[in-house]
Amino acid sequence: MPDDETRTLSPATTVDAPEKPTTTQTPQDPRTARTADGPSPWLLRLVVVGLVLTALNLRPAITSLGALLEEVRDGLHMSGSVAGVLTSVPPLCFAVFGIMAPRLARRFGAGAVVCAGMIAITAGLVIRPLVGGTAGFLAASALALMGIAVSNVLMPVIVKRWFPDRVGSMTGLYSMALALGTSLAAAVTVPMTSALGGSWRLGLGVWAVLAAVAILPWIPVVRDRRGAPGQPAAQHPDTPALRITRSRTAWGLACFFGLQATAAYITMGWMPQIFRDAGVSAGTAGVLLAVTMAMGVPLAFVIPRVAARMKNQGPIVVFLGSCGLIGYAGLYFAPAGGAWAWALLLGISNCSFPLALTMIGMRSRTGAGVVRLSAFAQSVGYLISIPGPLLIGVLYQHSGGWELPIALMAGLIVPQMAVGILAGRDRTIEDEC
């Protein structure tokens, strides 16, 4: 029987017994018929479309709510403390539900789970504007976040299995789409709500249309069950299970993912307030945040391509971390004077996210290993990120200014660089488990 690496990495390989010659075969749709070397070009194009549409839907459920949070609070008579809990739900759901992804992928296949994730996102976005109470709103939001969580984990897995020789470019493509979805929802939700008559329920619910469209390309991919690389591979009985907690690379990648997520959530939650407290107008502060988020669109495509060509990604980690340190130093000493420069630098620093996704795909030799590593790094990472924005808020409230919170933000960049260098070494988790 072929070994794990051969079974998982090659899209044309299956773990079934060799097929017996037959005199008749069922006619196949020429668009999805497999070539001698792997899946048909038509099927691969569908996977690419599915990746892009899925990535576009991995953040609007969150950023659209952030844009209308005040209206939602008033409409549901939500207390401030409950609203605070609501803003902390996404990373918690990502950690809790993301850990389920490997087992689901082994049982049903990664493509089928992502398709189900898009269905969950669609259902959650449809239901939550219709409910009349806070509990129902939270439950519907959790349903959408569950779909986002499993899709978060399995996107690197699908790239590894379907495009093993194009990990960098494909990771860059869906990372760019993810960044575009994030910034698009943040930018257009409010004006779109106004155009729809001012109802926050319509403003939130309209994003279900985009999620529903993302279901469509996965249907033929899931129906193509004959040895698709998205299908789980049986494990060789003599192959020991990966004990991923023994891998220093896995822990380094999990901590790197968590610290970069911490920085991103702090930036999204608090950067406009930092600028406003420094005398920048509310409108300009919002534009500065949009600039920071928009930096992720082009760089999310470039950085993974560059990283995939390097054996060691440590230099990229150091470069991105250095941009963050300079940006935070600028916020500390001259927040208003160089606001545009600090926004650009922090936007570059936040592109540690696509780098982390790329390293997940590169730090295992097999698709099964990527499943385990992606779930471990993202679940542990999102758990690490939960306290950060809350701690910044506490320090800001008790210190009466931004000096101490910004110092903490800058201080977190240092361990992020250290663990990123560890995660970027040219080795795989199979070497350490």
Short mmCIF file of C-alpha atoms in Angstrom, two decimals:
data_model
loop_
_atom_site.label_atom_id
_atom_site.label_comp_id
_atom_site.label_asym_id
_atom_site.label_seq_id
_atom_site.Cartn_x
_atom_site.Cartn_y
_atom_site.Cartn_z
CA MET A 1 0.00 0.00 0.00
CA PRO A 2 1.37 3.50 -0.80
CA ASP A 3 2.60 5.62 2.05
CA ASP A 4 0.70 8.56 3.53
CA GLU A 5 2.55 11.21 1.56
CA THR A 6 1.89 9.61 -1.79
CA ARG A 7 -1.78 9.00 -1.01
CA THR A 8 -2.46 12.56 0.12
CA LEU A 9 -0.41 14.90 -2.02
CA SER A 10 -1.20 13.60 -5.46
CA PRO A 11 -4.65 14.61 -6.64
CA ALA A 12 -4.77 11.58 -8.94
CA THR A 13 -4.00 9.03 -6.25
CA THR A 14 -6.57 7.02 -4.35
CA VAL A 15 -6.32 4.44 -1.63
CA ASP A 16 -8.75 2.01 -3.25
CA ALA A 17 -7.71 -1.29 -4.75
CA PRO A 18 -6.70 -1.19 -8.44
CA GLU A 19 -9.73 -1.08 -10.67
CA LYS A 20 -10.55 -4.22 -12.61
CA PRO A 21 -10.87 -3.92 -16.38
CA THR A 22 -14.44 -3.62 -17.55
CA THR A 23 -15.95 -3.80 -20.98
CA THR A 24 -18.48 -1.04 -20.41
CA GLN A 25 -18.27 2.23 -18.54
CA THR A 26 -20.87 4.76 -17.56
CA PRO A 27 -20.59 7.87 -19.75
CA GLN A 28 -19.00 10.79 -17.89
CA ASP A 29 -19.64 14.47 -18.17
CA PRO A 30 -16.61 15.68 -20.19
CA ARG A 31 -16.42 18.80 -18.04
CA THR A 32 -15.67 16.79 -14.87
CA ALA A 33 -14.00 13.71 -16.37
CA ARG A 34 -10.61 13.12 -14.80
CA THR A 35 -7.49 13.17 -16.92
CA ALA A 36 -4.79 10.57 -16.64
CA ASP A 37 -2.80 12.93 -14.43
CA GLY A 38 -5.55 14.05 -12.07
CA PRO A 39 -8.82 15.99 -11.85
CA SER A 40 -10.21 17.61 -14.98
CA PRO A 41 -9.32 21.24 -15.67
CA TRP A 42 -13.02 22.09 -15.32
CA LEU A 43 -13.14 20.64 -11.82
CA LEU A 44 -9.97 22.47 -10.83
CA ARG A 45 -11.48 25.74 -12.04
CA LEU A 46 -14.54 25.08 -9.90
CA VAL A 47 -12.29 24.55 -6.87
CA VAL A 48 -10.53 27.86 -7.57
CA VAL A 49 -13.89 29.66 -7.83
CA GLY A 50 -15.02 27.92 -4.64
CA LEU A 51 -11.88 28.99 -2.78
CA VAL A 52 -12.30 32.63 -3.81
CA LEU A 53 -16.03 32.80 -3.01
CA THR A 54 -15.51 31.00 0.30
CA ALA A 55 -12.73 33.40 1.31
CA LEU A 56 -14.94 36.38 0.47
CA ASN A 57 -17.45 35.06 3.05
CA LEU A 58 -15.09 34.38 5.95
CA ARG A 59 -15.33 37.87 7.52
CA PRO A 60 -18.45 39.84 6.40
CA ALA A 61 -20.55 38.18 9.13
CA ILE A 62 -18.20 39.83 11.63
CA THR A 63 -17.29 43.17 10.08
CA SER A 64 -20.84 43.94 8.92
CA LEU A 65 -22.01 43.51 12.52
CA GLY A 66 -19.23 45.75 13.77
CA ALA A 67 -20.36 48.49 11.40
CA LEU A 68 -23.95 48.30 12.70
CA LEU A 69 -23.29 47.32 16.31
CA GLU A 70 -24.84 50.47 17.77
CA GLU A 71 -28.04 49.98 15.76
CA VAL A 72 -28.19 46.29 16.72
CA ARG A 73 -27.76 47.14 20.40
CA ASP A 74 -30.59 49.66 20.27
CA GLY A 75 -32.84 47.39 18.23
CA LEU A 76 -32.41 44.37 20.52
CA HIS A 77 -32.11 46.43 23.74
CA MET A 78 -28.73 44.82 24.30
CA SER A 79 -26.68 45.83 27.33
CA GLY A 80 -23.13 47.08 26.98
CA SER A 81 -21.73 43.99 28.67
CA VAL A 82 -23.60 41.67 26.29
CA ALA A 83 -22.33 43.71 23.35
CA GLY A 84 -18.81 43.27 24.70
CA VAL A 85 -19.33 39.53 24.86
CA LEU A 86 -20.63 39.61 21.29
CA THR A 87 -17.40 41.19 20.02
CA SER A 88 -15.38 38.43 21.73
CA VAL A 89 -17.48 35.58 20.32
CA PRO A 90 -15.71 35.26 16.91
CA PRO A 91 -12.26 34.13 18.14
CA LEU A 92 -13.89 31.89 20.76
CA CYS A 93 -16.04 30.19 18.11
CA PHE A 94 -13.05 29.88 15.79
CA ALA A 95 -11.13 28.07 18.52
CA VAL A 96 -13.96 25.79 19.68
CA PHE A 97 -15.47 24.85 16.32
CA GLY A 98 -12.21 24.86 14.42
CA ILE A 99 -10.95 21.88 16.41
CA MET A 100 -13.83 19.83 14.95
CA ALA A 101 -12.66 20.34 11.36
CA PRO A 102 -10.11 17.46 11.12
CA ARG A 103 -12.60 14.83 12.29
CA LEU A 104 -15.29 16.16 9.95
CA ALA A 105 -12.84 16.25 7.03
CA ARG A 106 -11.78 12.64 7.65
CA ARG A 107 -15.41 11.55 7.74
CA PHE A 108 -16.92 13.56 4.88
CA GLY A 109 -14.07 15.14 2.93
CA ALA A 110 -12.72 18.68 3.14
CA GLY A 111 -14.77 19.94 0.19
CA ALA A 112 -18.02 18.65 1.66
CA VAL A 113 -17.29 20.26 5.03
CA VAL A 114 -16.52 23.63 3.42
CA CYS A 115 -19.76 23.37 1.43
CA ALA A 116 -21.63 22.68 4.68
CA GLY A 117 -19.80 25.64 6.23
CA MET A 118 -21.12 27.94 3.52
CA ILE A 119 -24.63 26.59 4.15
CA ALA A 120 -24.21 27.31 7.89
CA ILE A 121 -23.02 30.86 7.17
CA THR A 122 -25.96 31.46 4.86
CA ALA A 123 -28.45 30.10 7.40
CA GLY A 124 -26.96 32.11 10.25
CA LEU A 125 -26.99 35.35 8.25
CA VAL A 126 -30.60 34.77 7.20
CA ILE A 127 -31.83 33.87 10.68
CA ARG A 128 -30.14 36.46 12.90
CA PRO A 129 -31.88 39.54 11.44
CA LEU A 130 -35.23 37.79 11.84
CA VAL A 131 -35.00 36.94 15.54
CA GLY A 132 -36.46 39.26 18.11
CA GLY A 133 -34.18 38.67 21.10
CA THR A 134 -30.55 38.74 22.10
CA ALA A 135 -30.31 34.99 22.76
CA GLY A 136 -31.57 34.11 19.29
CA PHE A 137 -29.25 36.68 17.72
CA LEU A 138 -26.26 35.18 19.52
CA ALA A 139 -27.28 31.64 18.52
CA ALA A 140 -27.67 32.58 14.85
CA SER A 141 -24.33 34.40 14.93
CA ALA A 142 -22.71 31.29 16.45
CA LEU A 143 -24.13 29.19 13.60
CA ALA A 144 -22.54 31.46 11.01
CA LEU A 145 -19.28 31.54 12.97
CA MET A 146 -19.25 27.74 13.13
CA GLY A 147 -19.30 27.64 9.34
CA ILE A 148 -16.52 30.22 9.22
CA ALA A 149 -14.44 28.30 11.77
CA VAL A 150 -14.37 24.97 9.92
CA SER A 151 -13.76 26.73 6.60
CA ASN A 152 -10.90 28.72 8.14
CA VAL A 153 -9.16 25.50 9.10
CA LEU A 154 -9.80 23.60 5.86
CA MET A 155 -8.84 26.26 3.31
CA PRO A 156 -5.08 25.48 3.59
CA VAL A 157 -5.96 21.78 3.44
CA ILE A 158 -7.85 22.14 0.16
CA VAL A 159 -4.98 24.14 -1.32
CA LYS A 160 -2.48 21.47 -0.28
CA ARG A 161 -4.55 18.61 -1.69
CA TRP A 162 -5.75 20.13 -4.95
CA PHE A 163 -2.77 22.39 -5.75
CA PRO A 164 0.29 20.84 -4.04
CA ASP A 165 2.68 22.52 -6.49
CA ARG A 166 1.03 25.97 -6.18
CA VAL A 167 0.62 26.42 -2.43
CA GLY A 168 1.98 29.97 -2.42
CA SER A 169 -0.02 31.35 -5.33
CA MET A 170 -3.30 29.71 -4.30
CA THR A 171 -2.88 30.75 -0.66
CA GLY A 172 -2.22 34.26 -1.90
CA LEU A 173 -5.35 34.20 -4.04
CA TYR A 174 -7.74 33.22 -1.27
CA SER A 175 -5.94 35.40 1.29
CA MET A 176 -6.45 38.36 -1.03
CA ALA A 177 -10.14 37.45 -1.40
CA LEU A 178 -10.46 37.15 2.40
CA ALA A 179 -8.94 40.61 2.88
CA LEU A 180 -11.21 42.00 0.18
CA GLY A 181 -14.30 40.54 1.85
CA THR A 182 -13.21 41.97 5.20
CA SER A 183 -12.69 45.51 3.92
CA LEU A 184 -15.71 45.40 1.59
CA ALA A 185 -18.15 44.52 4.36
CA ALA A 186 -16.69 47.17 6.65
CA ALA A 187 -16.87 49.84 3.95
CA VAL A 188 -20.25 49.26 2.29
CA THR A 189 -22.51 47.89 5.06
CA VAL A 190 -23.52 51.29 6.42
CA PRO A 191 -24.19 53.02 3.07
CA MET A 192 -25.92 49.89 1.77
CA THR A 193 -28.14 49.85 4.86
CA SER A 194 -29.06 53.48 4.24
CA ALA A 195 -29.89 52.65 0.62
CA LEU A 196 -32.14 49.80 1.80
CA GLY A 197 -34.20 52.14 3.96
CA GLY A 198 -32.07 52.26 7.09
CA SER A 199 -33.04 48.85 8.49
CA TRP A 200 -30.10 47.18 10.23
CA ARG A 201 -31.84 43.85 9.73
CA LEU A 202 -31.68 44.21 5.95
CA GLY A 203 -28.15 45.57 6.17
CA LEU A 204 -26.98 42.42 7.95
CA GLY A 205 -29.17 39.95 6.08
CA VAL A 206 -28.12 41.00 2.58
CA TRP A 207 -24.71 39.35 3.09
CA ALA A 208 -26.47 35.98 3.07
CA VAL A 209 -26.80 36.36 -0.71
CA LEU A 210 -23.02 36.30 -1.15
CA ALA A 211 -22.75 33.28 1.15
CA ALA A 212 -25.45 31.43 -0.81
CA VAL A 213 -23.57 31.99 -4.06
CA ALA A 214 -20.47 30.44 -2.48
CA ILE A 215 -22.32 27.13 -2.01
CA LEU A 216 -22.79 26.58 -5.75
CA PRO A 217 -19.26 25.71 -6.95
CA TRP A 218 -18.78 23.15 -4.17
CA ILE A 219 -21.81 21.06 -5.17
CA PRO A 220 -20.23 19.43 -8.26
CA VAL A 221 -16.92 19.12 -6.40
CA VAL A 222 -18.60 17.20 -3.59
CA ARG A 223 -20.57 15.05 -6.03
CA ASP A 224 -17.34 14.01 -7.76
CA ARG A 225 -16.59 11.28 -5.22
CA ARG A 226 -14.24 9.13 -7.28
CA GLY A 227 -10.95 9.60 -5.54
CA ALA A 228 -11.09 13.38 -5.29
CA PRO A 229 -8.12 14.78 -3.41
CA GLY A 230 -10.55 16.46 -1.01
CA GLN A 231 -11.60 13.01 0.17
CA PRO A 232 -10.06 11.65 3.39
CA ALA A 233 -7.40 9.03 2.91
CA ALA A 234 -7.37 5.84 4.90
CA GLN A 235 -4.47 5.60 7.29
CA HIS A 236 -1.93 2.86 6.92
CA PRO A 237 -2.21 0.57 9.95
CA ASP A 238 1.51 0.75 10.58
CA THR A 239 1.64 4.56 10.40
CA PRO A 240 1.71 6.13 13.87
CA ALA A 241 -0.66 9.02 14.48
CA LEU A 242 0.94 12.45 14.59
CA ARG A 243 1.37 13.71 18.14
CA ILE A 244 1.30 17.29 17.10
CA THR A 245 1.71 18.67 20.61
CA ARG A 246 5.27 17.30 20.57
CA SER A 247 6.24 19.51 17.64
CA ARG A 248 8.03 22.77 18.45
CA THR A 249 7.21 23.95 14.94
CA ALA A 250 3.49 23.39 15.56
CA TRP A 251 3.62 25.29 18.85
CA GLY A 252 5.64 28.07 17.24
CA LEU A 253 3.13 28.37 14.44
CA ALA A 254 0.17 28.32 16.87
CA CYS A 255 1.71 31.10 18.98
CA PHE A 256 2.62 33.11 15.88
CA PHE A 257 -0.94 32.75 14.60
CA GLY A 258 -2.35 33.79 17.98
CA LEU A 259 -0.14 36.84 18.39
CA GLN A 260 -0.76 38.13 14.87
CA ALA A 261 -4.51 37.61 15.42
CA THR A 262 -4.22 39.55 18.68
CA ALA A 263 -2.61 42.46 16.84
CA ALA A 264 -5.26 42.35 14.11
CA TYR A 265 -8.20 42.37 16.53
CA ILE A 266 -6.62 45.18 18.56
CA THR A 267 -6.11 47.20 15.38
CA MET A 268 -9.68 46.67 14.17
CA GLY A 269 -11.16 47.42 17.57
CA TRP A 270 -9.04 50.26 18.90
CA MET A 271 -7.02 52.05 16.22
CA PRO A 272 -9.77 54.52 15.24
CA GLN A 273 -10.17 55.49 18.90
CA ILE A 274 -6.41 56.07 19.23
CA PHE A 275 -6.51 58.50 16.31
CA ARG A 276 -9.68 60.22 17.53
CA ASP A 277 -8.18 60.76 20.99
CA ALA A 278 -5.17 62.33 19.27
CA GLY A 279 -7.41 64.92 17.59
CA VAL A 280 -8.13 63.20 14.28
CA SER A 281 -11.74 63.52 13.12
CA ALA A 282 -14.04 60.49 13.32
CA GLY A 283 -14.39 60.33 9.54
CA THR A 284 -10.65 60.44 8.96
CA ALA A 285 -10.05 57.84 11.68
CA GLY A 286 -12.42 55.49 9.87
CA VAL A 287 -10.62 56.06 6.58
CA LEU A 288 -7.29 55.35 8.27
CA LEU A 289 -8.61 52.00 9.49
CA ALA A 290 -9.86 51.25 5.98
CA VAL A 291 -6.39 52.01 4.61
CA THR A 292 -4.86 49.62 7.14
CA MET A 293 -7.29 46.86 6.19
CA ALA A 294 -6.95 47.55 2.45
CA MET A 295 -3.19 46.95 2.59
CA GLY A 296 -4.03 43.28 3.06
CA VAL A 297 -5.61 43.00 -0.40
CA PRO A 298 -2.49 43.26 -2.61
CA LEU A 299 0.01 42.07 -0.02
CA ALA A 300 -2.04 38.98 0.82
CA PHE A 301 -1.42 37.85 -2.74
CA VAL A 302 2.27 38.80 -2.91
CA ILE A 303 3.55 37.58 0.46
CA PRO A 304 2.47 33.91 0.16
CA ARG A 305 4.04 33.67 -3.31
CA VAL A 306 7.32 35.04 -2.01
CA ALA A 307 7.20 32.90 1.14
CA ALA A 308 6.58 29.70 -0.83
CA ARG A 309 9.80 30.26 -2.78
CA MET A 310 11.87 30.55 0.40
CA LYS A 311 13.03 27.63 2.49
CA ASN A 312 13.01 29.76 5.62
CA GLN A 313 10.31 32.39 6.15
CA GLY A 314 12.07 34.02 9.12
CA PRO A 315 13.21 37.11 7.17
CA ILE A 316 9.61 37.89 6.18
CA VAL A 317 8.53 37.51 9.82
CA VAL A 318 11.22 40.00 10.89
CA PHE A 319 10.30 42.48 8.15
CA LEU A 320 6.59 42.45 9.01
CA GLY A 321 7.32 42.67 12.74
CA SER A 322 9.67 45.62 12.18
CA CYS A 323 6.94 47.48 10.31
CA GLY A 324 4.66 46.89 13.29
CA LEU A 325 7.24 48.18 15.78
CA ILE A 326 7.79 51.36 13.75
CA GLY A 327 4.04 51.86 13.39
CA TYR A 328 3.43 51.51 17.13
CA ALA A 329 6.36 53.83 17.89
CA GLY A 330 4.74 56.40 15.64
CA LEU A 331 1.40 56.01 17.41
CA TYR A 332 3.18 56.50 20.74
CA PHE A 333 5.15 59.64 19.88
CA ALA A 334 3.16 61.37 17.09
CA PRO A 335 -0.19 59.67 16.48
CA ALA A 336 -1.75 62.54 14.53
CA GLY A 337 1.35 63.94 12.84
CA GLY A 338 2.20 60.79 10.89
CA ALA A 339 -1.18 59.09 10.99
CA TRP A 340 -1.16 57.98 7.34
CA ALA A 341 2.33 56.50 7.62
CA TRP A 342 1.46 54.59 10.82
CA ALA A 343 -1.73 53.25 9.20
CA LEU A 344 0.24 51.97 6.20
CA LEU A 345 2.94 50.38 8.37
CA LEU A 346 0.43 48.63 10.60
CA GLY A 347 -1.41 47.43 7.51
CA ILE A 348 1.81 45.83 6.27
CA SER A 349 2.43 44.28 9.68
CA ASN A 350 -1.06 42.76 9.75
CA CYS A 351 -0.16 40.74 6.65
CA SER A 352 1.38 38.21 9.01
CA PHE A 353 -1.98 36.43 8.62
CA PRO A 354 -1.48 35.22 5.01
CA LEU A 355 2.10 34.36 5.92
CA ALA A 356 0.84 32.14 8.76
CA LEU A 357 -1.58 30.41 6.38
CA THR A 358 1.22 29.78 3.91
CA MET A 359 3.46 28.28 6.56
CA ILE A 360 0.64 25.95 7.64
CA GLY A 361 0.64 24.52 4.13
CA MET A 362 4.43 24.22 4.05
CA ARG A 363 5.14 22.75 7.48
CA SER A 364 3.70 19.30 6.73
CA ARG A 365 4.52 16.81 4.00
CA THR A 366 1.01 15.35 3.80
CA GLY A 367 -2.55 16.58 3.46
CA ALA A 368 -3.48 14.73 6.66
CA GLY A 369 -0.70 16.57 8.47
CA VAL A 370 -1.91 19.91 7.13
CA VAL A 371 -5.41 19.16 8.50
CA ARG A 372 -4.01 18.50 11.96
CA LEU A 373 -1.61 21.43 11.87
CA SER A 374 -4.22 23.89 10.58
CA ALA A 375 -6.73 22.90 13.25
CA PHE A 376 -4.12 22.99 16.02
CA ALA A 377 -2.50 26.29 15.01
CA GLN A 378 -5.76 28.14 14.41
CA SER A 379 -7.65 26.79 17.43
CA VAL A 380 -4.80 27.43 19.86
CA GLY A 381 -4.03 30.71 18.12
CA TYR A 382 -7.54 32.10 18.38
CA LEU A 383 -7.66 31.11 22.06
CA ILE A 384 -4.46 33.11 22.58
CA SER A 385 -6.00 36.13 20.83
CA ILE A 386 -9.13 36.40 22.98
CA PRO A 387 -7.74 38.37 25.96
CA GLY A 388 -5.77 40.93 23.91
CA PRO A 389 -8.45 43.45 22.90
CA LEU A 390 -10.11 43.20 26.32
CA LEU A 391 -6.78 43.83 28.09
CA ILE A 392 -6.09 46.88 25.92
CA GLY A 393 -9.49 48.28 26.88
CA VAL A 394 -8.83 47.72 30.60
CA LEU A 395 -5.41 49.41 30.42
CA TYR A 396 -6.87 52.34 28.48
CA GLN A 397 -9.65 52.81 31.03
CA HIS A 398 -7.41 52.61 34.10
CA SER A 399 -4.39 54.52 32.78
CA GLY A 400 -6.43 57.30 31.18
CA GLY A 401 -4.33 57.35 28.01
CA TRP A 402 -2.82 55.29 25.23
CA GLU A 403 0.83 55.22 26.27
CA LEU A 404 0.63 51.98 28.27
CA PRO A 405 -1.69 50.13 25.83
CA ILE A 406 0.51 51.06 22.84
CA ALA A 407 3.60 49.95 24.75
CA LEU A 408 1.92 46.58 25.31
CA MET A 409 1.01 46.31 21.62
CA ALA A 410 4.60 46.96 20.63
CA GLY A 411 5.84 44.54 23.28
CA LEU A 412 3.72 41.72 21.84
CA ILE A 413 5.45 42.13 18.47
CA VAL A 414 8.75 40.88 19.94
CA PRO A 415 7.54 37.38 20.94
CA GLN A 416 5.55 37.27 17.69
CA MET A 417 8.79 37.68 15.77
CA ALA A 418 10.54 35.08 17.92
CA VAL A 419 7.92 32.35 17.47
CA GLY A 420 7.52 33.29 13.80
CA ILE A 421 11.22 32.63 13.23
CA LEU A 422 10.78 29.26 14.96
CA ALA A 423 7.75 28.41 12.79
CA GLY A 424 9.50 29.55 9.62
CA ARG A 425 12.39 27.08 9.80
CA ASP A 426 12.75 24.63 6.92
CA ARG A 427 11.28 21.56 8.58
CA THR A 428 7.97 19.73 8.88
CA ILE A 429 5.95 18.53 11.83
CA GLU A 430 6.59 14.93 10.74
CA ASP A 431 10.27 15.50 11.58
CA GLU A 432 9.36 16.31 15.18
CA CYS A 433 6.34 14.15 16.02
#
